[in-house]
Each structure stands twice: as C-alpha cells, then as structure tokens.
PDB file of C-alpha atoms in Angstrom:
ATOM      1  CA  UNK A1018     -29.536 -46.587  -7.602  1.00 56.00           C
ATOM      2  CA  UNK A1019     -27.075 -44.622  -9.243  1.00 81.00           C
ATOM      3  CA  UNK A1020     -24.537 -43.077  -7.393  1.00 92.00           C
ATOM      4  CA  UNK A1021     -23.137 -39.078  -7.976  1.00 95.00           C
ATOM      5  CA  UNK A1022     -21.391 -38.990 -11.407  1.00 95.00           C
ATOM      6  CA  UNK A1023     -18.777 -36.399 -12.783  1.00 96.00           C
ATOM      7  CA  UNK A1024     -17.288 -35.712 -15.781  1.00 96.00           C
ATOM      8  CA  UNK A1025     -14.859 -35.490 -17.516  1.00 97.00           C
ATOM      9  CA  UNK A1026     -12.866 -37.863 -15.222  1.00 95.00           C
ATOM     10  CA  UNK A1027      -9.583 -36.691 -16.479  1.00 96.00           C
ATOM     11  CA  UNK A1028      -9.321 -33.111 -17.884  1.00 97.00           C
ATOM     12  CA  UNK A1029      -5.607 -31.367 -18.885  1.00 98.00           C
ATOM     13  CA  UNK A1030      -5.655 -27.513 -20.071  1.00 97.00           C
ATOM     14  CA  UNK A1031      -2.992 -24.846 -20.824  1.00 97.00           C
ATOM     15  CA  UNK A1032      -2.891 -21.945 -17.961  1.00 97.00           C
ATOM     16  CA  UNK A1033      -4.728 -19.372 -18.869  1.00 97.00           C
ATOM     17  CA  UNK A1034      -7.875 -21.388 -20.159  1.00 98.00           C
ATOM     18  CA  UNK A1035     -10.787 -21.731 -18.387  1.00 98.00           C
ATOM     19  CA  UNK A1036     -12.642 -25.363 -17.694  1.00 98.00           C
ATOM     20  CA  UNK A1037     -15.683 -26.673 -16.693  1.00 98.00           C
ATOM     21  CA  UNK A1038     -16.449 -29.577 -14.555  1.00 98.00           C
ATOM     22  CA  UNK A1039     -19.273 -31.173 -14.047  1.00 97.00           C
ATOM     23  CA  UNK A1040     -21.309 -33.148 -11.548  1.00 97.00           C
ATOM     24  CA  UNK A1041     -24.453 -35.816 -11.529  1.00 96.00           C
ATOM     25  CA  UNK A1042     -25.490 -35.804  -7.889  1.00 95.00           C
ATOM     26  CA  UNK A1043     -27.743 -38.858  -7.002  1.00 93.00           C
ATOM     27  CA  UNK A1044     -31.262 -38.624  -7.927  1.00 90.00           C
ATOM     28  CA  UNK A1045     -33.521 -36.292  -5.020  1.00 87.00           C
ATOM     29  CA  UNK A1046     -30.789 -34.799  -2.955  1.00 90.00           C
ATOM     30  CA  UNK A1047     -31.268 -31.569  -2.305  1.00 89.00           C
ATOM     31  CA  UNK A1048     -27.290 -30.670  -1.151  1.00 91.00           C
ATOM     32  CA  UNK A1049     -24.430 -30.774  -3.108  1.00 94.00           C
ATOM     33  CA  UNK A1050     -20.924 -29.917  -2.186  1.00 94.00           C
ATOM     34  CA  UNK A1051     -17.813 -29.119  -4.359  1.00 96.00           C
ATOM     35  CA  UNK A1052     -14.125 -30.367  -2.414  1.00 96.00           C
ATOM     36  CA  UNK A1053     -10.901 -30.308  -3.834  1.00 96.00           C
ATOM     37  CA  UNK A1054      -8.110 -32.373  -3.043  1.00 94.00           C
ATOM     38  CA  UNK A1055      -4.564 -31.200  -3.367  1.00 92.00           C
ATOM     39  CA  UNK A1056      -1.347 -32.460  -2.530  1.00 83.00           C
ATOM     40  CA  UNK A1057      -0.016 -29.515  -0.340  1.00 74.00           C
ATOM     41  CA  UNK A1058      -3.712 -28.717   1.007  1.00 77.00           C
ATOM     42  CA  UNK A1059      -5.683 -32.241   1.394  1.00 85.00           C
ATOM     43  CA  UNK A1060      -9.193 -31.903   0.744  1.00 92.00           C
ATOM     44  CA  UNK A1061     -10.426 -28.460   0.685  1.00 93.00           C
ATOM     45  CA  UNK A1062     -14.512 -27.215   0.819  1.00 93.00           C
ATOM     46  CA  UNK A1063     -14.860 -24.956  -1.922  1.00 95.00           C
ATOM     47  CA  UNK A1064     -19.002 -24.573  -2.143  1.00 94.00           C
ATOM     48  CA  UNK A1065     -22.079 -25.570  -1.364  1.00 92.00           C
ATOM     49  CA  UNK A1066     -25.442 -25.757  -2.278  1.00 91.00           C
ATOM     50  CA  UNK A1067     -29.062 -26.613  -0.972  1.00 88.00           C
ATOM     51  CA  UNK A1068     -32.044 -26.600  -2.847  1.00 83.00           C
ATOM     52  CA  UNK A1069     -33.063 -23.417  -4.719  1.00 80.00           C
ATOM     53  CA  UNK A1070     -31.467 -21.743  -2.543  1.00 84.00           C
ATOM     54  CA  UNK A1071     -28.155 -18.716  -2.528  1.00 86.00           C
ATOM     55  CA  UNK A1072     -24.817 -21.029  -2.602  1.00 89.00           C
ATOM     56  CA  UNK A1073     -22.526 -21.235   0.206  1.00 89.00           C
ATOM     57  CA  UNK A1074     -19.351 -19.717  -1.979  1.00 90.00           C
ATOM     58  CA  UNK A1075     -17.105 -19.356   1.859  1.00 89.00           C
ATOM     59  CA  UNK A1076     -14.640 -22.067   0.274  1.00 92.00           C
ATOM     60  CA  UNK A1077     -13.928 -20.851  -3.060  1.00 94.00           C
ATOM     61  CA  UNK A1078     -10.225 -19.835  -3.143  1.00 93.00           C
ATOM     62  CA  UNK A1079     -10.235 -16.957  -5.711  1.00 94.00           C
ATOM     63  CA  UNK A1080     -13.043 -15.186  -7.786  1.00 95.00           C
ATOM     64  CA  UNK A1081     -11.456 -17.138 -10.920  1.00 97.00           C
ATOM     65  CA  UNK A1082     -13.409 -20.259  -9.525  1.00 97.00           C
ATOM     66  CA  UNK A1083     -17.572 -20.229  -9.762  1.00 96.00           C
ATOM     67  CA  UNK A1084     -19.987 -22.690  -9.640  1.00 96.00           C
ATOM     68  CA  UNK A1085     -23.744 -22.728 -10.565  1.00 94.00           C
ATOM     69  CA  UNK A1086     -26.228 -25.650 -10.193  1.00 93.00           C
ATOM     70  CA  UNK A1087     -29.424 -26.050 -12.778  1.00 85.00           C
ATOM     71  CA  UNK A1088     -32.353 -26.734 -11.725  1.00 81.00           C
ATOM     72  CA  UNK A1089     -31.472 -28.158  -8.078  1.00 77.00           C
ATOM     73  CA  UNK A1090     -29.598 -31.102  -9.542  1.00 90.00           C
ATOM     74  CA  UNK A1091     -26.328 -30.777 -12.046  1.00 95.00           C
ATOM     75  CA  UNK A1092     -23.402 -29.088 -10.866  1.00 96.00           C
ATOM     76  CA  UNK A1093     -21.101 -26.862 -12.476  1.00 97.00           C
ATOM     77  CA  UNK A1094     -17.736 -26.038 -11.404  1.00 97.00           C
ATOM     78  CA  UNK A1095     -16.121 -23.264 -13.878  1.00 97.00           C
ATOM     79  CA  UNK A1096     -12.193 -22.075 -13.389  1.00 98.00           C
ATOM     80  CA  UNK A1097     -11.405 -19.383 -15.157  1.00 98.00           C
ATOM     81  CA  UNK A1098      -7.564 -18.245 -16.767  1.00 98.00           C
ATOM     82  CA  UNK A1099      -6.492 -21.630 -14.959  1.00 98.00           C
ATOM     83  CA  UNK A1100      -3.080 -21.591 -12.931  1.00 97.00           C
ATOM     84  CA  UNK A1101      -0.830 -25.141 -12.097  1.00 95.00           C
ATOM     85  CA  UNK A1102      -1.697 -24.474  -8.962  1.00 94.00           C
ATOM     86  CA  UNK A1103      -5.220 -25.275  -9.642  1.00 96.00           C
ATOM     87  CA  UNK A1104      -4.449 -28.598 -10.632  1.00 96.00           C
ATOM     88  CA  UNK A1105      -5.890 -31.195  -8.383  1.00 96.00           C
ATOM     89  CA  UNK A1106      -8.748 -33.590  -8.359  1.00 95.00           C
ATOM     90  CA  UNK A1107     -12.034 -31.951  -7.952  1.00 97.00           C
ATOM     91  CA  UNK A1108     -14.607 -34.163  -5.986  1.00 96.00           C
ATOM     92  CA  UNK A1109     -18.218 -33.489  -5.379  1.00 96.00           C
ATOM     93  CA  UNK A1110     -20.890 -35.156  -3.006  1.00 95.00           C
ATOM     94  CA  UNK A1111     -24.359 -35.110  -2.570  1.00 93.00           C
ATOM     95  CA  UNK A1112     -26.787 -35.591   0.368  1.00 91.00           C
ATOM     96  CA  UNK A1113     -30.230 -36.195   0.896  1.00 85.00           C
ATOM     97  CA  UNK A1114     -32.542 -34.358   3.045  1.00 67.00           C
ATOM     98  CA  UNK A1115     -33.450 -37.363   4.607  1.00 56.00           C
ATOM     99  CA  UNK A1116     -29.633 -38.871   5.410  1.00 55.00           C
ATOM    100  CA  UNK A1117     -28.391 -38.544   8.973  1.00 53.00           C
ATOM    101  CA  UNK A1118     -26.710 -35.009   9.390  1.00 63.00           C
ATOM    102  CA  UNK A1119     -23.820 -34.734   7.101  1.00 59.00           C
ATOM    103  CA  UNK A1120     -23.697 -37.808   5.675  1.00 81.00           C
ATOM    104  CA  UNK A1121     -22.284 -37.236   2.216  1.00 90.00           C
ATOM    105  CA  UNK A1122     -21.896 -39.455  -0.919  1.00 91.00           C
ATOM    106  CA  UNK A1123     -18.555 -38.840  -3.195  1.00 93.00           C
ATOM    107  CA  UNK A1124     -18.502 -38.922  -7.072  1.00 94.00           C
ATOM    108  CA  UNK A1125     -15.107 -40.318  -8.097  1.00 93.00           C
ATOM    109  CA  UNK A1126     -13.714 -37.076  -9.034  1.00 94.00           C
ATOM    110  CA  UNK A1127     -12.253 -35.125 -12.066  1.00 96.00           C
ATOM    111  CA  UNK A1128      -8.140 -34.875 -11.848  1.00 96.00           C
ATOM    112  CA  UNK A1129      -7.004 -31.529 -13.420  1.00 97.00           C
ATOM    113  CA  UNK A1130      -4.338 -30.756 -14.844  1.00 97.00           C
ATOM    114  CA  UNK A1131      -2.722 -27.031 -15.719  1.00 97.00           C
ATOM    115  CA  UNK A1132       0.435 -27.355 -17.982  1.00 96.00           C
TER     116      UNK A1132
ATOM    117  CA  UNK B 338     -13.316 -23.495  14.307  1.00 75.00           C
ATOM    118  CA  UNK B 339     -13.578 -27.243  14.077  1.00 83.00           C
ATOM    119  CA  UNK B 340     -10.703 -28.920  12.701  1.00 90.00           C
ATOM    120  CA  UNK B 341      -8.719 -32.594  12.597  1.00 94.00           C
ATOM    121  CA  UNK B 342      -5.400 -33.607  13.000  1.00 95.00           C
ATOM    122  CA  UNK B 343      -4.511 -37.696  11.920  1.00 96.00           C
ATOM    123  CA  UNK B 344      -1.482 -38.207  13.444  1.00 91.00           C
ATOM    124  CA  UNK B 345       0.074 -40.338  10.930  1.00 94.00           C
ATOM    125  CA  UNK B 346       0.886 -39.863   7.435  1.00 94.00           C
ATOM    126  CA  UNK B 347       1.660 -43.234   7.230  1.00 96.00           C
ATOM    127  CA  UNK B 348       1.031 -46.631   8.554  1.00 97.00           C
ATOM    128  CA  UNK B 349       2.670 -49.511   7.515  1.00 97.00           C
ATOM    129  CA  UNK B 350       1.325 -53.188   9.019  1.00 97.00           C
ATOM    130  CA  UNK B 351       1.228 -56.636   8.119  1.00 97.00           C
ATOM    131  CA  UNK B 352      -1.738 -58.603   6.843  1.00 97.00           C
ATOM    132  CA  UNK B 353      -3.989 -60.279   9.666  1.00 97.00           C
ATOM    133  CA  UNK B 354      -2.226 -57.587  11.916  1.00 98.00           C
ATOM    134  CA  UNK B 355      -4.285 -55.367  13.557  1.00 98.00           C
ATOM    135  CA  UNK B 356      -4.226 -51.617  13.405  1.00 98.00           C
ATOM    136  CA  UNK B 357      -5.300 -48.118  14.778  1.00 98.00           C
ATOM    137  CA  UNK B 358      -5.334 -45.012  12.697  1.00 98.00           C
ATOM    138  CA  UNK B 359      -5.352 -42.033  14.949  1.00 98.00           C
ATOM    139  CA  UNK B 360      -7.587 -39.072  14.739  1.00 97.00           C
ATOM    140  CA  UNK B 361      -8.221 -36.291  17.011  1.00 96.00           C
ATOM    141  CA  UNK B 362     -10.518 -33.120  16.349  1.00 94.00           C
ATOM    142  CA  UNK B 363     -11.442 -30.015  17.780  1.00 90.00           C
ATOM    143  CA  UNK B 364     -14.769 -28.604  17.882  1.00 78.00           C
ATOM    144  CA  UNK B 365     -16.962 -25.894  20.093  1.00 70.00           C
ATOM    145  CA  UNK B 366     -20.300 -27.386  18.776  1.00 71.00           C
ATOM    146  CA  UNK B 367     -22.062 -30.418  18.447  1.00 73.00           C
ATOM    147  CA  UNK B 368     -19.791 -33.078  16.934  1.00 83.00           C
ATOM    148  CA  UNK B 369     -20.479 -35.234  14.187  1.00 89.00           C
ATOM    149  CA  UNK B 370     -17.936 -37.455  13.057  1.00 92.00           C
ATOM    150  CA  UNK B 371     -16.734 -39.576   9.858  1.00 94.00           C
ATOM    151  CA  UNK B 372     -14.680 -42.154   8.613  1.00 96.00           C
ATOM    152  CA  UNK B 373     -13.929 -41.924   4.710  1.00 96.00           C
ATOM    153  CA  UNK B 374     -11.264 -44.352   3.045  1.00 96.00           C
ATOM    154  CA  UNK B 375     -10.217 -44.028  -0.483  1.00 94.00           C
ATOM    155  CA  UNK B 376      -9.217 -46.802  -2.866  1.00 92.00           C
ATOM    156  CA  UNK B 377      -6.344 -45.540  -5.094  1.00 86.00           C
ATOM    157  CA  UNK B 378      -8.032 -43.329  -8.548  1.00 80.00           C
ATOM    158  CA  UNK B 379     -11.396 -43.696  -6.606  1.00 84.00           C
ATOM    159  CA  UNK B 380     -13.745 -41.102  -4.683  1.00 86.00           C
ATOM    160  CA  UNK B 381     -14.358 -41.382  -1.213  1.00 92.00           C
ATOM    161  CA  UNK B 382     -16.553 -44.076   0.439  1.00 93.00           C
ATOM    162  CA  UNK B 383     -18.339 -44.264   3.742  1.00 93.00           C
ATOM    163  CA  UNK B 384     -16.582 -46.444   6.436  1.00 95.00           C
ATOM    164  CA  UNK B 385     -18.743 -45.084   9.156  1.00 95.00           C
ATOM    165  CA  UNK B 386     -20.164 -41.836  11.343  1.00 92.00           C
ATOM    166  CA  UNK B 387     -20.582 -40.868  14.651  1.00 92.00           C
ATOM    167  CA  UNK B 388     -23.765 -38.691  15.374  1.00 87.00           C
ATOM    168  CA  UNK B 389     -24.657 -39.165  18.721  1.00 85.00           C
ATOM    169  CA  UNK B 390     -25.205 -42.733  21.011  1.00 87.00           C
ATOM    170  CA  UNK B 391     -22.810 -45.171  21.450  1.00 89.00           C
ATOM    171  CA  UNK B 392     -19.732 -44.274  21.852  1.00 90.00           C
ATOM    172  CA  UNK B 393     -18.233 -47.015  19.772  1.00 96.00           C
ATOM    173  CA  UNK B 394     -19.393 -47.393  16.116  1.00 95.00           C
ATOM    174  CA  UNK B 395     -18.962 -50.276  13.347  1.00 96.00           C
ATOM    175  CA  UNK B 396     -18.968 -49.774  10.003  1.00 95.00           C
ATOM    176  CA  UNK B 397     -17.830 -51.767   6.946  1.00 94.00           C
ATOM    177  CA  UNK B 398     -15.205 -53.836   6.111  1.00 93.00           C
ATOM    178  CA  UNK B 399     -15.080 -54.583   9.902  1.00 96.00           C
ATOM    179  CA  UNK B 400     -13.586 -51.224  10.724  1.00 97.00           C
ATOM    180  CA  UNK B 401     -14.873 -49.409  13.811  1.00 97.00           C
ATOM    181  CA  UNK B 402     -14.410 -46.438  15.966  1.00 98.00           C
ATOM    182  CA  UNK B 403     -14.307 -44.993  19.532  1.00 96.00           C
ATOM    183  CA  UNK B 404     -15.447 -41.486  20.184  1.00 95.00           C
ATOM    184  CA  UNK B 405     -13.984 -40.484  23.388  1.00 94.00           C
ATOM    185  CA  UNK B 406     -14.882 -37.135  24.220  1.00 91.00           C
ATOM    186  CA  UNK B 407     -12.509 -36.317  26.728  1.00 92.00           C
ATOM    187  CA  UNK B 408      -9.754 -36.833  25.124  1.00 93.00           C
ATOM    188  CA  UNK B 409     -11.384 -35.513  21.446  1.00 94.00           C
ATOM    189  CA  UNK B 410     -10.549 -38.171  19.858  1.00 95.00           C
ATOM    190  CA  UNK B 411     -12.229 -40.818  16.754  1.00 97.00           C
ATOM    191  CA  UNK B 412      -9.318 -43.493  16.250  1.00 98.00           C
ATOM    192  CA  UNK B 413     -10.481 -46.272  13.779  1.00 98.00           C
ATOM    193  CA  UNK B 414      -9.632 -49.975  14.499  1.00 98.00           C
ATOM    194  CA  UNK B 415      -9.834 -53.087  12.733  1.00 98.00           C
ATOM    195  CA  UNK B 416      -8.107 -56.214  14.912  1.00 97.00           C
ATOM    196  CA  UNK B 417      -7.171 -58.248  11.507  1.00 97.00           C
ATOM    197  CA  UNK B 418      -6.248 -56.211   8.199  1.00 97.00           C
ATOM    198  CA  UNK B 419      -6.304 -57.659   4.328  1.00 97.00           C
ATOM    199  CA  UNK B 420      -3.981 -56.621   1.537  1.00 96.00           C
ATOM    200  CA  UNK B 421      -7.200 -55.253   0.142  1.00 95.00           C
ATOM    201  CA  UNK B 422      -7.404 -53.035   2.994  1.00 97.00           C
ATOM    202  CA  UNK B 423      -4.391 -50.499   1.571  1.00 97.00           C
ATOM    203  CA  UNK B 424      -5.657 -46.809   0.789  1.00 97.00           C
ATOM    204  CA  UNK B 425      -5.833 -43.685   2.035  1.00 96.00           C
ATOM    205  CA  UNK B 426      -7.824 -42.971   5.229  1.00 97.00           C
ATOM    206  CA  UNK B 427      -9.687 -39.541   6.150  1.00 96.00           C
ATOM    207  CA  UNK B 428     -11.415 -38.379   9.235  1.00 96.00           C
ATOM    208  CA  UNK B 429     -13.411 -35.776   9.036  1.00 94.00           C
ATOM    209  CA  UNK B 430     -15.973 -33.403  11.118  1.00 91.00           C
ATOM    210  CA  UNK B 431     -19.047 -31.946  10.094  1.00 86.00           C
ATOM    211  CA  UNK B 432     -18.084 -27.929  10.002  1.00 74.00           C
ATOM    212  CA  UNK B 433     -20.003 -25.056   9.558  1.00 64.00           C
ATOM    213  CA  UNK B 434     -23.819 -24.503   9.341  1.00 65.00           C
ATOM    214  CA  UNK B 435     -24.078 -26.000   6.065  1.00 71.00           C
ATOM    215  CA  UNK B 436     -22.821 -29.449   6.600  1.00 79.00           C
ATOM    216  CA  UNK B 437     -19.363 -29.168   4.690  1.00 84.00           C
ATOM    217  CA  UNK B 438     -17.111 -31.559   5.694  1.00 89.00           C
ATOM    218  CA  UNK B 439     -13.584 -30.783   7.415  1.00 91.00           C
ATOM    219  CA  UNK B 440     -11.061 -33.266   6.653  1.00 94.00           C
ATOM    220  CA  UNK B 441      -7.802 -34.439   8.288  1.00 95.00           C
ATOM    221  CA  UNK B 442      -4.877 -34.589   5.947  1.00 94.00           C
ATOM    222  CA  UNK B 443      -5.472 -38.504   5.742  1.00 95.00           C
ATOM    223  CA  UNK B 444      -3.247 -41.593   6.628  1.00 96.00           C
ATOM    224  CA  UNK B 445      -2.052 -43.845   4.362  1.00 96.00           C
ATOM    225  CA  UNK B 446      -2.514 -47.551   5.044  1.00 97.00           C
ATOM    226  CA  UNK B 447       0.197 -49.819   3.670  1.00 97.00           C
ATOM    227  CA  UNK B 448      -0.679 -53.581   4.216  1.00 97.00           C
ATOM    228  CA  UNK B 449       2.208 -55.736   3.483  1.00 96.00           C
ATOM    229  CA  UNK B 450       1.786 -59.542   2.590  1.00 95.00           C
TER     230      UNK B 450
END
C-alpha cells in the first residue's frame, strides 16, 4: 500500500512568515511522529501523537512550532514568524498499532528553507 | 535518559569490502533497537530492529547486527559492500513512553569503486 506522504517536498519562506507542512501517514496507523533533521542537531523528536488522544508536544523546540492532527490521520506541522535556524528537513513517520514496538515508517520529508 | 553515540562520521571502504558501522547506546530500560539508512534526498528506510531474542539480527540488503549487551553496543555489518550501498546510516533507540525514536548523529558510508 501506500506509504506516509508529505508535502510540499521543498518549501522556501522569508523569516518572519509562518509555514505549514503537511503529512499523509499510511492508511490505519494510529501514531504519528514529527522529527527534524538538522545539520548541527541530527534528527531531533519534536511531537507525537496517538489516536484521539492529547499530543506528546516534549520535543517541540519553541512555542513558535505547533502541530495538530485531523481526524486521527493528516498531520500538520505549523512554524510560526520562521527563523534560518528553523531551516531543515522536516520528516514524519507513522506506526501501526499492530507493528512490533517502535517500528516506524518515514515519509521522505519536506526541506525548509528560511532566507 | 537513553541516548546513542556512532562513532564515526565517516566511513570510507571499497566495493566487495566488508564493513562495520559502530553504534553504542545507553539506556536504563528495556532496549529496543534500530537500524535506519538513508539514500541521498530520501526519508529513512528500515534496515532492521532489535526487540528482544537473538542477539544477532538480519535485515535487508544483507546488512545485520549484533546486540551485545555488555558492552551496549548495536554495530551493523555487511561482509561484501556495493557502490549502491553509499548513504547515510542511523542507529537509533526507542526513547520515552511514547515510542519516539532517539537517533545517533549518523555515519556516512562512502563506497568507492
């Protein structure tokens, strides 16, 4: 089946403007995580959700970043009044109740860029 | 706090050479372990997990793994690499009560005709 999707797959922005990215996580999982990877920081947990239930929001790096998910399926990533040091590439996974513990499935990513 | 250290930024190696990448973690829990590689402008992809069992776990591309739990360690082999095998390796742990994973700072893999 399909895999986890996310779009757009390239996205550059001004600092100061905010941006959403998206994600399509595979068709009946229940978890979905955001990462981002960074040169100076590697990859990074920023949040996580399960099911209906409150987000895990531990990883988040600033209250300018939030993240909702509609529905128990798309994904939402929202940075607001962007900085260059947001730029990375923002990856999210998915996993199915039924995959052995952890086992996570990677969409290809959306590369940011702040100018 | 669980975390992973991959020893090596960089690994350069010849094709049909083989080659360890190096990964040790720390954990106070249960460990569950991962091997992710990424193909350059691509996500990450499954090479394979360690969950409990066997100490010594295949996975694709005819990569596998040793845990060794003395010595906290999850170094991933493969005894004869292609060119195709050049990208970026990660090892990871499964971290926190939620699942999130917690990566090492990943090793490149160079392999040079």
């Amino acid at each position: 089946g399909a895999g986890v999707s996310q779009s757009p797959s390239n996205k550059v922005t001004e600092k100061g403007k905010d941006v959403e990215l998206r994600c399509d996580p595979i068709s009946g999982h229940t978890a979905l995580y955001w990462y981002r990877q960074s040169l100076g920081q590697g990859l990074e947990f920023l949040i996580y959700f399960q099911g209906n239930s409150a987000p895990d929001k531990s990883g988040l790096p600033s209250d300018r970043f939030s993240a909702e998910r509609t529905g128990g399926s798309v994904s939402t990533l929202t940075i607001q009044r962007t900085q260059q040091e947001d730029s990375a590439v923002y990856l999210c996974a998915s996993a199915g109740a039924s995959a052995p513990s952890g086992e996570q499935y990677f969409g290809p990513g959306t590369r940011l860029t702040v100018t | 706090a669980q975390s992973v250290t991959q020893l090596d930024s960089q690994v350069p190696v010849f094709e049909e050479a083989p080659v360890e990448l190096r990964c040790n973690y720390s954990s106070s829990v249960s460990v569950y372990l991962f091997w992710y590689v990424q193909y350059p402008n691509q996500g990450l992809q499954l090479l394979l997990k360690y969950l409990s069992g066997s100490t010594l776990v295949k996975g694709i591309n005819g990569f596998e793994a040793e845990f060794n739990k003395s010595q906290t360690s999850f170094h991933l082999r493969k005894p004869s690499v292609h060119i195709s095998d050049t990208a970026e390796y990660f090892c990871a742990v499964r971290g926190g009560s939620q699942g999130n994973l917690i990566f090492g700072k990943g090793t490149k893999l160079s392999v040079k005709p």
